[in-house]
PDB file of C-alpha atoms in Angstrom:
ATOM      1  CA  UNK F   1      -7.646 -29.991   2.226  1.00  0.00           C
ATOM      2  CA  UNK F   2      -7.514 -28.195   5.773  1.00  0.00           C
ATOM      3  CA  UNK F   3      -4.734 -29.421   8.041  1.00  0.00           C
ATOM      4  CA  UNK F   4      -5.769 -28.880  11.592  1.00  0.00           C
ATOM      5  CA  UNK F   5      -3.583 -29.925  14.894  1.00  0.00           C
ATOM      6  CA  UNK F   6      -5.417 -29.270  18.899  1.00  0.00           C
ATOM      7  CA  UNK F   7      -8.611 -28.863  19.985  1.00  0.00           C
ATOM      8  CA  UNK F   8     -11.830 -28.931  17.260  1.00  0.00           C
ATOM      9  CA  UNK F   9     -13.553 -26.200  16.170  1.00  0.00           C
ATOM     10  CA  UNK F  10     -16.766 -26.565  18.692  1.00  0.00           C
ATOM     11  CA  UNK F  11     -17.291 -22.742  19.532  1.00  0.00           C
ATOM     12  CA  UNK F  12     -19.210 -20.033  17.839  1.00  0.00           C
ATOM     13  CA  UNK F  13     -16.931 -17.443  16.133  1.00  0.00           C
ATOM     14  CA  UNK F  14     -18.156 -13.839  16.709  1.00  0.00           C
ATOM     15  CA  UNK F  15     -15.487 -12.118  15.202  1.00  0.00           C
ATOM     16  CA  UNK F  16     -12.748 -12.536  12.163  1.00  0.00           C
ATOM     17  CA  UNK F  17      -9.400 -10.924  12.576  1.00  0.00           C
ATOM     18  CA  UNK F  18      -6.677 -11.299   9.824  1.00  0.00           C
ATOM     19  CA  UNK F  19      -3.618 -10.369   8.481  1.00  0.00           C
ATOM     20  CA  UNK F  20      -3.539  -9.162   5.245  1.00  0.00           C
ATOM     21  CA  UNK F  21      -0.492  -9.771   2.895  1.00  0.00           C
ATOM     22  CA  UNK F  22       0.422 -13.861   3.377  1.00  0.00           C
ATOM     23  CA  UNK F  23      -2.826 -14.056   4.752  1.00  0.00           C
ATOM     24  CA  UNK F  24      -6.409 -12.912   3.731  1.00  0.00           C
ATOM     25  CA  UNK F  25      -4.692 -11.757   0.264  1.00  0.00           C
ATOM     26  CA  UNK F  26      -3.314 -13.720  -2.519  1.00  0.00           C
ATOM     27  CA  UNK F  27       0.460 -13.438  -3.825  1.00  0.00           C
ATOM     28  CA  UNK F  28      -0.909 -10.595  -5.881  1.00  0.00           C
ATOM     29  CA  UNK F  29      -2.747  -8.569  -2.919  1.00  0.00           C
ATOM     30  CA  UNK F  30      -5.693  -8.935  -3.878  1.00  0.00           C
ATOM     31  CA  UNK F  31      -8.637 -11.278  -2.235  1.00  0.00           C
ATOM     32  CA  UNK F  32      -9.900 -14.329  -4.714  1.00  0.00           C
ATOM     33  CA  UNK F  33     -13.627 -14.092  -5.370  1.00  0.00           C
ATOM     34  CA  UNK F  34     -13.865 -17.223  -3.065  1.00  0.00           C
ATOM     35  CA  UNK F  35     -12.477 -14.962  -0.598  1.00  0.00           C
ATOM     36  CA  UNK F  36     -14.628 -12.008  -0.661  1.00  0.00           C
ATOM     37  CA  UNK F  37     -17.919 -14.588  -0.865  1.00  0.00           C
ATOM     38  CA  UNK F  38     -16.397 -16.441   2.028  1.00  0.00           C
ATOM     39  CA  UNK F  39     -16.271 -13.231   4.267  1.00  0.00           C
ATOM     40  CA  UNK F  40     -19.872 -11.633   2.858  1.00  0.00           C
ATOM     41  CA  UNK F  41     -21.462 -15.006   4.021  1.00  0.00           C
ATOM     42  CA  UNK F  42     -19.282 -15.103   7.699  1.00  0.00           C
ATOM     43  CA  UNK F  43     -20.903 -11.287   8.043  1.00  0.00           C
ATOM     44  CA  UNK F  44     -24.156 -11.970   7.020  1.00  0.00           C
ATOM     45  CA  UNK F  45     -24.522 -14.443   9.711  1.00  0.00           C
ATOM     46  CA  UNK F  46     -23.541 -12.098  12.055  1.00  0.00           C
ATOM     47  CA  UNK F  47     -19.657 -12.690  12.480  1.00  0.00           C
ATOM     48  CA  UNK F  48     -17.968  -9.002  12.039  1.00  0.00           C
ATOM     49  CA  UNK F  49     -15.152  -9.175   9.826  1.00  0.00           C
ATOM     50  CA  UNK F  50     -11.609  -7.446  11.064  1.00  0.00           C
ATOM     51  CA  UNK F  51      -8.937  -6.878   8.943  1.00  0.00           C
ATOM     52  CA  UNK F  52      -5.540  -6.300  10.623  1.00  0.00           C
ATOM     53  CA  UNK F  53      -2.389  -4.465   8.867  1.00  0.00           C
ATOM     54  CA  UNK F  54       0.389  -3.352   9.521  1.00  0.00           C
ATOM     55  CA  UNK F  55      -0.712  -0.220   7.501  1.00  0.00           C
ATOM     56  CA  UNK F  56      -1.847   3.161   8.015  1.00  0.00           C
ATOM     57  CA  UNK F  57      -5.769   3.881   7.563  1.00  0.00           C
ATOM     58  CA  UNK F  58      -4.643   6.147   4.556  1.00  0.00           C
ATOM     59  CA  UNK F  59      -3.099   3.147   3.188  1.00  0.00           C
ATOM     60  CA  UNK F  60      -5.344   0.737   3.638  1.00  0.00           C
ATOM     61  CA  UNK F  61      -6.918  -0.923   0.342  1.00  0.00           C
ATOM     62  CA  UNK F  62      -9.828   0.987  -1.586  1.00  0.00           C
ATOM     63  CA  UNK F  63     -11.844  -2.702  -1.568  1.00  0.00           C
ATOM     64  CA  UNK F  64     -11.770  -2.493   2.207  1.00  0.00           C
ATOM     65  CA  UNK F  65     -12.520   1.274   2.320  1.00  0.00           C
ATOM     66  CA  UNK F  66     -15.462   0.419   0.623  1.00  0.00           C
ATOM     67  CA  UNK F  67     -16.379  -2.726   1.623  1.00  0.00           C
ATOM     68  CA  UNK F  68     -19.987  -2.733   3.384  1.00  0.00           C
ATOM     69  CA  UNK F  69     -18.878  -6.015   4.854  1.00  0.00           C
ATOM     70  CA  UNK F  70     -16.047  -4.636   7.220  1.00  0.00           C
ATOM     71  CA  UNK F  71     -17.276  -2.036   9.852  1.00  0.00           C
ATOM     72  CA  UNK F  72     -13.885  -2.126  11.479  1.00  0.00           C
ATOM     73  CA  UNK F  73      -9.993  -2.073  11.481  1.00  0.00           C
ATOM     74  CA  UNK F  74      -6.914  -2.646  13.216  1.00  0.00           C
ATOM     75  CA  UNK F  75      -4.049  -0.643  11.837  1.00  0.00           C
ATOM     76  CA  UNK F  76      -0.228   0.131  12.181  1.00  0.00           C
ATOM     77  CA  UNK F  77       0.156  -3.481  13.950  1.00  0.00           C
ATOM     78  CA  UNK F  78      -2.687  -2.812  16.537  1.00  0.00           C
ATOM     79  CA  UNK F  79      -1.342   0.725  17.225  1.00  0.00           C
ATOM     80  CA  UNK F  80      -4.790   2.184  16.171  1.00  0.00           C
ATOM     81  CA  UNK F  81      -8.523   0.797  15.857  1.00  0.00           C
ATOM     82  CA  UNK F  82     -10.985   2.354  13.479  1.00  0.00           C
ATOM     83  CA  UNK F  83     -14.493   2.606  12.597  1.00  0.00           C
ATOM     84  CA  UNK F  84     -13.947   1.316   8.654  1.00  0.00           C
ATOM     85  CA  UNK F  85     -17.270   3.569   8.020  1.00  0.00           C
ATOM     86  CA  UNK F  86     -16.617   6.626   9.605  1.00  0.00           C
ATOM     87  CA  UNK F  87     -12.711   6.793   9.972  1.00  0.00           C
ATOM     88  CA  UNK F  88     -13.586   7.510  13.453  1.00  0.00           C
ATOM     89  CA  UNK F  89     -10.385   6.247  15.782  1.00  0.00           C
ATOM     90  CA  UNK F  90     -11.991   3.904  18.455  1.00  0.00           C
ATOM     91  CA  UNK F  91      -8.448   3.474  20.667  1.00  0.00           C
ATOM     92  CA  UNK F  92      -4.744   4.615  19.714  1.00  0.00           C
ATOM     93  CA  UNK F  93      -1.408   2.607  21.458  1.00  0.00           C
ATOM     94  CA  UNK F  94       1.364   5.258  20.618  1.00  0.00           C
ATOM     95  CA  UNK F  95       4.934   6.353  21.322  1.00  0.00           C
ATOM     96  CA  UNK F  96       7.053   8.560  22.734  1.00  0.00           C
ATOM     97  CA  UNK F  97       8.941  10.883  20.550  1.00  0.00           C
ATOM     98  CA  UNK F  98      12.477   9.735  22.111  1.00  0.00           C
ATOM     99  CA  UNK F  99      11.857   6.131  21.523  1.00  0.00           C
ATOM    100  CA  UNK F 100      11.647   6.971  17.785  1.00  0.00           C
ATOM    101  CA  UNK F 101      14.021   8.894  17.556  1.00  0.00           C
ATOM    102  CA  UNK F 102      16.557   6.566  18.943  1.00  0.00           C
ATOM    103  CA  UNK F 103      15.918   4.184  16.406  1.00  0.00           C
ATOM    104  CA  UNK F 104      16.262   6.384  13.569  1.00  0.00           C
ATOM    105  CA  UNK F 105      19.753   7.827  15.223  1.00  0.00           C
ATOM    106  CA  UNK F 106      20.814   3.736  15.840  1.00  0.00           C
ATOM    107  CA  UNK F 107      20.129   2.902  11.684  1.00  0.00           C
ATOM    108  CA  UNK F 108      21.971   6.276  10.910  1.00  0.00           C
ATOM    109  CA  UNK F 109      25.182   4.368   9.787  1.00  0.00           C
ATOM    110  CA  UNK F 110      22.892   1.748   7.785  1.00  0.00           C
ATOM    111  CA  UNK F 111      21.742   1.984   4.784  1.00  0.00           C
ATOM    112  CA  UNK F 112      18.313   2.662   4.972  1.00  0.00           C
ATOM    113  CA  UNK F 113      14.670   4.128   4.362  1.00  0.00           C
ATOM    114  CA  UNK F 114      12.128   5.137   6.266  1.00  0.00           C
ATOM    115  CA  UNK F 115       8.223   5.072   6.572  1.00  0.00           C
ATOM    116  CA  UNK F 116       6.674   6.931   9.816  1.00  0.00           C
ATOM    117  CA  UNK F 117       3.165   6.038  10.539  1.00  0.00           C
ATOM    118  CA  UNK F 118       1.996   8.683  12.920  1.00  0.00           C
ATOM    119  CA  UNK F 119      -1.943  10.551  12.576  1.00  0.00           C
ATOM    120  CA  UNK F 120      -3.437   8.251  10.206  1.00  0.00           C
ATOM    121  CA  UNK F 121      -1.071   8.573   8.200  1.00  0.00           C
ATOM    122  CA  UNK F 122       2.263   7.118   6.452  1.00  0.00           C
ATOM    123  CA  UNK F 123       5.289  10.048   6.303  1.00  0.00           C
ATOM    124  CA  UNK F 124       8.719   9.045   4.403  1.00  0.00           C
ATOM    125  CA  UNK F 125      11.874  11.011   4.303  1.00  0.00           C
ATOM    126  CA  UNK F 126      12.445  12.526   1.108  1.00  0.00           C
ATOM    127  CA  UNK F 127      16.101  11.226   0.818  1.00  0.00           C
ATOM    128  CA  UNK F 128      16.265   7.957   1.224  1.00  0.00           C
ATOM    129  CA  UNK F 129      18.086   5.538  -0.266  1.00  0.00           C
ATOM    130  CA  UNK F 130      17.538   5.024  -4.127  1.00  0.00           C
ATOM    131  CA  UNK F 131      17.347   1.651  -4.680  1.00  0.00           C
ATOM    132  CA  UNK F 132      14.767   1.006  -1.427  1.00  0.00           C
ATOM    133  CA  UNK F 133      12.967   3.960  -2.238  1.00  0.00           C
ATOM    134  CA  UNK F 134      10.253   2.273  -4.899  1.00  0.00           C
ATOM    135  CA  UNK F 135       9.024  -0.196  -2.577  1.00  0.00           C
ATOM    136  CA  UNK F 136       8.263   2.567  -0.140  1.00  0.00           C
ATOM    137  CA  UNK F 137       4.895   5.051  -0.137  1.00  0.00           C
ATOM    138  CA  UNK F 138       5.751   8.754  -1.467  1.00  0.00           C
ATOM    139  CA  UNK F 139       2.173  10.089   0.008  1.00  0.00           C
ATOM    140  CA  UNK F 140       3.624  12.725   2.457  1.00  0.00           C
ATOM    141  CA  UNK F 141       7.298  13.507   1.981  1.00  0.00           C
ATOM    142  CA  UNK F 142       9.359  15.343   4.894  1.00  0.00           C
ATOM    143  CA  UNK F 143      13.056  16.808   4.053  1.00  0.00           C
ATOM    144  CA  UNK F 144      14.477  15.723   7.502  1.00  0.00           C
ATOM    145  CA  UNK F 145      12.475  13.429   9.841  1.00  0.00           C
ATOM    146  CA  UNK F 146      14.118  13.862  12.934  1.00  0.00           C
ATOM    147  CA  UNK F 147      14.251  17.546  13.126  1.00  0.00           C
ATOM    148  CA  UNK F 148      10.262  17.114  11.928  1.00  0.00           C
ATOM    149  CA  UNK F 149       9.987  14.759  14.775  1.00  0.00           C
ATOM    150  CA  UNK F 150      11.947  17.156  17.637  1.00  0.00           C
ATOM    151  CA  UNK F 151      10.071  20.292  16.618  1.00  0.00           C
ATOM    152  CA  UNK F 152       6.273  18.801  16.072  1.00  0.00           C
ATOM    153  CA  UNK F 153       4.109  16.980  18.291  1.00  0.00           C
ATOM    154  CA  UNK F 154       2.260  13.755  16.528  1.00  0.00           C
ATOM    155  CA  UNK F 155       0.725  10.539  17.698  1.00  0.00           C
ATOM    156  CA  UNK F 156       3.628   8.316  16.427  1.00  0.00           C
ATOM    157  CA  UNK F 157       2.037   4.417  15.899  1.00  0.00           C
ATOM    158  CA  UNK F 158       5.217   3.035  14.104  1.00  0.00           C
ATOM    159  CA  UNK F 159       8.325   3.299  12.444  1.00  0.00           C
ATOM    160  CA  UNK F 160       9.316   0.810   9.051  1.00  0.00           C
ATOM    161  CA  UNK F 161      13.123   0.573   8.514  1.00  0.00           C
ATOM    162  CA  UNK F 162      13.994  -1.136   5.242  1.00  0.00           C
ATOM    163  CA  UNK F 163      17.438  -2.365   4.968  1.00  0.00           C
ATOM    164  CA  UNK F 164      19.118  -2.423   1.444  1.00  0.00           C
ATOM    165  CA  UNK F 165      21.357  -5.191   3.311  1.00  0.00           C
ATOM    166  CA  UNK F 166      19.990  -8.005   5.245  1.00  0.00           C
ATOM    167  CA  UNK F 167      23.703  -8.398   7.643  1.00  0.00           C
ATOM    168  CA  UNK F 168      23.098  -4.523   9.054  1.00  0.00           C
ATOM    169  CA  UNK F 169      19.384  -5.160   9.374  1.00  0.00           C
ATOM    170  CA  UNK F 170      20.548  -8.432  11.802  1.00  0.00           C
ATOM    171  CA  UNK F 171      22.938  -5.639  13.621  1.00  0.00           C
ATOM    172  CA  UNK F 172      19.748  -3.847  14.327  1.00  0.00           C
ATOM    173  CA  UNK F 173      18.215  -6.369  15.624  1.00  0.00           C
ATOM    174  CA  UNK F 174      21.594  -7.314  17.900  1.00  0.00           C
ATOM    175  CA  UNK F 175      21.178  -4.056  19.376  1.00  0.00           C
ATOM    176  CA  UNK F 176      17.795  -3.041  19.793  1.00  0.00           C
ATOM    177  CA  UNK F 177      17.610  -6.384  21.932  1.00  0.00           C
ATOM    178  CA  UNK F 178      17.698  -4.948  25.213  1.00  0.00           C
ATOM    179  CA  UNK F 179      14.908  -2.017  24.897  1.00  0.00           C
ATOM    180  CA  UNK F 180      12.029  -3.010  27.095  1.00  0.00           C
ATOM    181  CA  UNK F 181      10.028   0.013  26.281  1.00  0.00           C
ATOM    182  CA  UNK F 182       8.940  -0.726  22.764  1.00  0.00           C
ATOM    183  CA  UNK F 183       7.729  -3.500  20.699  1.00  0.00           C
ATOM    184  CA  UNK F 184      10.476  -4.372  18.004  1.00  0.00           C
ATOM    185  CA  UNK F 185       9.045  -6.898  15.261  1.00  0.00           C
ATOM    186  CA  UNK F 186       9.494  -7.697  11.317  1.00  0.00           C
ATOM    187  CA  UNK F 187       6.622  -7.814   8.927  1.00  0.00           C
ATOM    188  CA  UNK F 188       8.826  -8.864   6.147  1.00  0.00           C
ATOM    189  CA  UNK F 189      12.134 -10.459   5.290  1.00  0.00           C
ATOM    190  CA  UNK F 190      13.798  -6.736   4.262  1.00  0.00           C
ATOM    191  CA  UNK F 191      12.324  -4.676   7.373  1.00  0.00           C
ATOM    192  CA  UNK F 192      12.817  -3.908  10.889  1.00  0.00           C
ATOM    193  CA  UNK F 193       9.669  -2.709  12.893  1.00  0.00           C
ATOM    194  CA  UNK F 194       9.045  -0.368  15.792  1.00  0.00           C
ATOM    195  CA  UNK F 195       6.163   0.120  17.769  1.00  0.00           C
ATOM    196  CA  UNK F 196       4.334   1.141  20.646  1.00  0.00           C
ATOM    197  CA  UNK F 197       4.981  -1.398  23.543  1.00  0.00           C
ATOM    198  CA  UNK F 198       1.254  -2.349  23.605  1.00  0.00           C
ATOM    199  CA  UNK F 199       1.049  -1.548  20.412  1.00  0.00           C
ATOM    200  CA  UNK F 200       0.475  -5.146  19.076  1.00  0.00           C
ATOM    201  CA  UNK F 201      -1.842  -6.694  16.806  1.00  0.00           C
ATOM    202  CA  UNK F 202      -2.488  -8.917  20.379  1.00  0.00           C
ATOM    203  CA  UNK F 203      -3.440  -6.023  22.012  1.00  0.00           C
ATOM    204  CA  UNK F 204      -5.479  -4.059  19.353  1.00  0.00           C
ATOM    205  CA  UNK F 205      -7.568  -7.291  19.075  1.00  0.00           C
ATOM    206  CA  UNK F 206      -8.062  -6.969  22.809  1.00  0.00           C
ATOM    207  CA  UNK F 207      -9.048  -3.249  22.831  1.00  0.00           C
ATOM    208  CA  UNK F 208     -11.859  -3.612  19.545  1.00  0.00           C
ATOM    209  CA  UNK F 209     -13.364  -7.432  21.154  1.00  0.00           C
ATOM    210  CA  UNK F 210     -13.866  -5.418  24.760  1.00  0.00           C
ATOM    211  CA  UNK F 211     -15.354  -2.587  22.645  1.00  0.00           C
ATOM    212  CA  UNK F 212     -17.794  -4.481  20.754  1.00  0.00           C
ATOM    213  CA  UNK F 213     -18.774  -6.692  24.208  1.00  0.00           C
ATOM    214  CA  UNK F 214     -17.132 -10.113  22.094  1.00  0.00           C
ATOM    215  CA  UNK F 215     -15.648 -12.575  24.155  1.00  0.00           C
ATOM    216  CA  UNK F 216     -11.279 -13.410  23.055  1.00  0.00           C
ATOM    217  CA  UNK F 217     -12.577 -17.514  22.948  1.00  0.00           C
ATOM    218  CA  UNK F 218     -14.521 -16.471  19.973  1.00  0.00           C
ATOM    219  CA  UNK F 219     -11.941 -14.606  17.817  1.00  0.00           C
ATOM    220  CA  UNK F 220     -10.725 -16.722  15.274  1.00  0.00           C
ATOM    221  CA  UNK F 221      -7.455 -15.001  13.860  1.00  0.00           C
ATOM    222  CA  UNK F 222      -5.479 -15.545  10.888  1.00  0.00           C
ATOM    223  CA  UNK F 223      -1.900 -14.939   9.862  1.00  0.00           C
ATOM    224  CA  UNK F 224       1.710 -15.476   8.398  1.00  0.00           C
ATOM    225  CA  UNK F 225       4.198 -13.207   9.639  1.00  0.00           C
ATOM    226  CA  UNK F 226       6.147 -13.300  13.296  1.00  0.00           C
ATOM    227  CA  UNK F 227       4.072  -9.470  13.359  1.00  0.00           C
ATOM    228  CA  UNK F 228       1.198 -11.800  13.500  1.00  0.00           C
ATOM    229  CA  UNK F 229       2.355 -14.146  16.694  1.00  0.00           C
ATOM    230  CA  UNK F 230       0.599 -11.711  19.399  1.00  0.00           C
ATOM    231  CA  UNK F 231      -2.710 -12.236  17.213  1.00  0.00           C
ATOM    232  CA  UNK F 232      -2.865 -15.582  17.508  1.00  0.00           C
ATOM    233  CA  UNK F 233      -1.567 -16.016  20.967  1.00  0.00           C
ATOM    234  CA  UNK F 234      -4.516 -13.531  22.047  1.00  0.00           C
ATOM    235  CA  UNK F 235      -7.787 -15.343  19.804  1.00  0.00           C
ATOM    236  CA  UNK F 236      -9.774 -18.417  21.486  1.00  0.00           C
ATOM    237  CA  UNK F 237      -9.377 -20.033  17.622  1.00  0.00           C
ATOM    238  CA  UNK F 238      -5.716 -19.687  15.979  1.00  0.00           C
ATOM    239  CA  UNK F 239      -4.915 -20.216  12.522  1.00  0.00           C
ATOM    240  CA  UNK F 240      -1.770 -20.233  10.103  1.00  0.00           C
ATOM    241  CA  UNK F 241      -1.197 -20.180   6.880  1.00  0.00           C
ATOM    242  CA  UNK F 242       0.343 -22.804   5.254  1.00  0.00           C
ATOM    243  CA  UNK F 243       3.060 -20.315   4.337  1.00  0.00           C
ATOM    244  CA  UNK F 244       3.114 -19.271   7.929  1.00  0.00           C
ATOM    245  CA  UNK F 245       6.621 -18.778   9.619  1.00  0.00           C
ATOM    246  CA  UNK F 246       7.924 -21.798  12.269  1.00  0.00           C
ATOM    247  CA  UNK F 247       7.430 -20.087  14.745  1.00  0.00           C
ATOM    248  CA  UNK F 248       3.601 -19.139  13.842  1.00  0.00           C
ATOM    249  CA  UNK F 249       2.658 -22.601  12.687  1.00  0.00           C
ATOM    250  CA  UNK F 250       3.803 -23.722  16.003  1.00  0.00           C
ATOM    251  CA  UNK F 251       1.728 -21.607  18.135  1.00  0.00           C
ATOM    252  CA  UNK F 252      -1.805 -22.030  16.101  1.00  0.00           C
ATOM    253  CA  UNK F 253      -4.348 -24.455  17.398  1.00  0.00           C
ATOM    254  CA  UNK F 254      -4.833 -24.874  13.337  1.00  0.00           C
ATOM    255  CA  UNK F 255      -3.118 -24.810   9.859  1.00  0.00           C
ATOM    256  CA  UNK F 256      -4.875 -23.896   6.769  1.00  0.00           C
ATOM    257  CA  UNK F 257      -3.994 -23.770   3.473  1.00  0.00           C
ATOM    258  CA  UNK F 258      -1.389 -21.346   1.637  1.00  0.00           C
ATOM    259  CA  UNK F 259      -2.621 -17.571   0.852  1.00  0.00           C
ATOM    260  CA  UNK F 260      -2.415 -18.621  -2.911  1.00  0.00           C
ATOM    261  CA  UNK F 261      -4.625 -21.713  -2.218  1.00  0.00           C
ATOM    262  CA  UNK F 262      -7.425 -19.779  -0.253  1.00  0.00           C
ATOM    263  CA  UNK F 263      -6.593 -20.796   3.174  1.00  0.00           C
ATOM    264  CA  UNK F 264      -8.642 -17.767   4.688  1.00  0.00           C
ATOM    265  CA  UNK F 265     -11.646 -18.968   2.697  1.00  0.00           C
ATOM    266  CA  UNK F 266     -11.202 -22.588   2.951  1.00  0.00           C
ATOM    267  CA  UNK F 267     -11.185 -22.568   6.683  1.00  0.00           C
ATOM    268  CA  UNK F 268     -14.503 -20.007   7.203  1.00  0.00           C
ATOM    269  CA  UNK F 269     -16.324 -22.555   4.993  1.00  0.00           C
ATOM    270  CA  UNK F 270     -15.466 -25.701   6.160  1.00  0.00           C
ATOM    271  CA  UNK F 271     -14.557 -25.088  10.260  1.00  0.00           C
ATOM    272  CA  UNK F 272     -16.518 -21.389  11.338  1.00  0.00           C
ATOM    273  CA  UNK F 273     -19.441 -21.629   9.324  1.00  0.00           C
ATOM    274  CA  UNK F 274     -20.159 -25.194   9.615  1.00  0.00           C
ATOM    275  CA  UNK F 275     -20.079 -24.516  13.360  1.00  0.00           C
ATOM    276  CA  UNK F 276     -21.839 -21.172  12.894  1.00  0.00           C
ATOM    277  CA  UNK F 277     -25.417 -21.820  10.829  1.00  0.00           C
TER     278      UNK F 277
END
């Protein structure tokens, strides 16, 4: 059963944005078949289908890669849009070198790892800490990030911290508060997030609906995490999960169902497409 608080669903959706993990993906990170059928029939009639991570391209998942039902993507938390066919980059939000740097010199004390999504791509510091390490990528290993960072140039989208304990990572938080030149977020319970001022899932949504000439009042956009808040603050049709954060739920015109239960799916069948054929 949907739960739904605001306005009906009266609208015709051109375009479906959402999150991935919490969201558009089950508990194992995968989409249900119900899932995949839902968003085949939303793009055969003619809604395109937008899938948006706080991942790299080169880390996105091979189902979307291949997927002949997603022509685009919003990566790195809206840092950088692609073409899903071509891998072609349709608009980039980046960072200054300094501003990353200064986190990774204000988490020196912490303990700490480190994943640096900069060109497409996800870089991690080859000694990190052990017991964070296995939940983090080992694609493209560098000895010593900063000096990388102060002697290369690259088109820096984000920066994961992951905190091996949770009373430093609320320290970080306490005193990033007062920079007003980047975007600092969490997409998880164990991370601390840094990215491009405008570089916002809000704001990639923006950049890829002006693109492709679609209107923000018919986005619909789905999601879980507080990464997720500028998404739904910037689509005409907002949706949380059921396991949504306060904060989330709050904001949404709707609530759907939990990520386990199909809430993605449930709410393309019986609100968008009921509205849309």
């Amino acid at each position: 059963m949907l739960l739904y608080y605001g306005i009906m669903l009266a609208m015709e959706i051109k375009m479906i944005a959402s999150d991935l993990d919490g969201t558009l993906l089950g508990d194992d990170h995968l989409p249900s078949e119900r899932t995949i059928e839902a968003l085949k029939k939303a793009y055969d009639a003619g809604i395109a289908i937008v899938p948006v991570t706080g991942r790299s391209f080169s880390h996105l998942p091979k189902w979307i890669r291949e997927a002949e039902y997603i022509d685009y993507v919003i990566t790195v938390n809206g840092a950088r849009g692609i073409n899903n066919k071509t891998g072609e980059t349709i608009f980039t939000e980046t960072m200054e070198t300094e501003q990353m740097l200064r986190a990774m010199r204000m988490v020196l004390p912490f303990k700490t790892c480190w994943n640096l999504h900069a060109n497409k791509f996800v870089w991690r510091e080859e000694h990190g800490t052990p017991d964070i390490r296995p939940m983090l990528t080992q694609e493209l290993l560098l000895p010593d990030m900063m000096t990388y960072l102060e002697n290369n140039e690259m088109e820096i989208e984000k920066i994961d911290i992951y905190f091996a304990d949770m009373k430093e990572r609320a320290e970080a938080f306490r005193l990033s508060k007062d920079w007003d030149d980047v975007a600092v977020c969490a997409g998880s319970d164990f991370n601390f997030e840094v990215n491009s001022l405008r570089g916002n899932k809000g704001q990639g949504l923006k950049l890829l609906a002006e693109k492709l000439g679609i209107s923000l009042k018919n986005v619909a956009a789905f999601g879980d995490a507080l990464n997720d808040l500028p998404l739904i603050k910037a689509a005409g049709v907002s949706v949380a999960m059921g396991n949504a954060v306060t904060e989330l739920k709050e904001e949404a015109k709707f609530i759907t169902n939990r990520n386990d239960e199909d809430g993605v799916a449930n709410f393309i069948f019986e609100k968008i497409l009921s509205i849309n054929i």
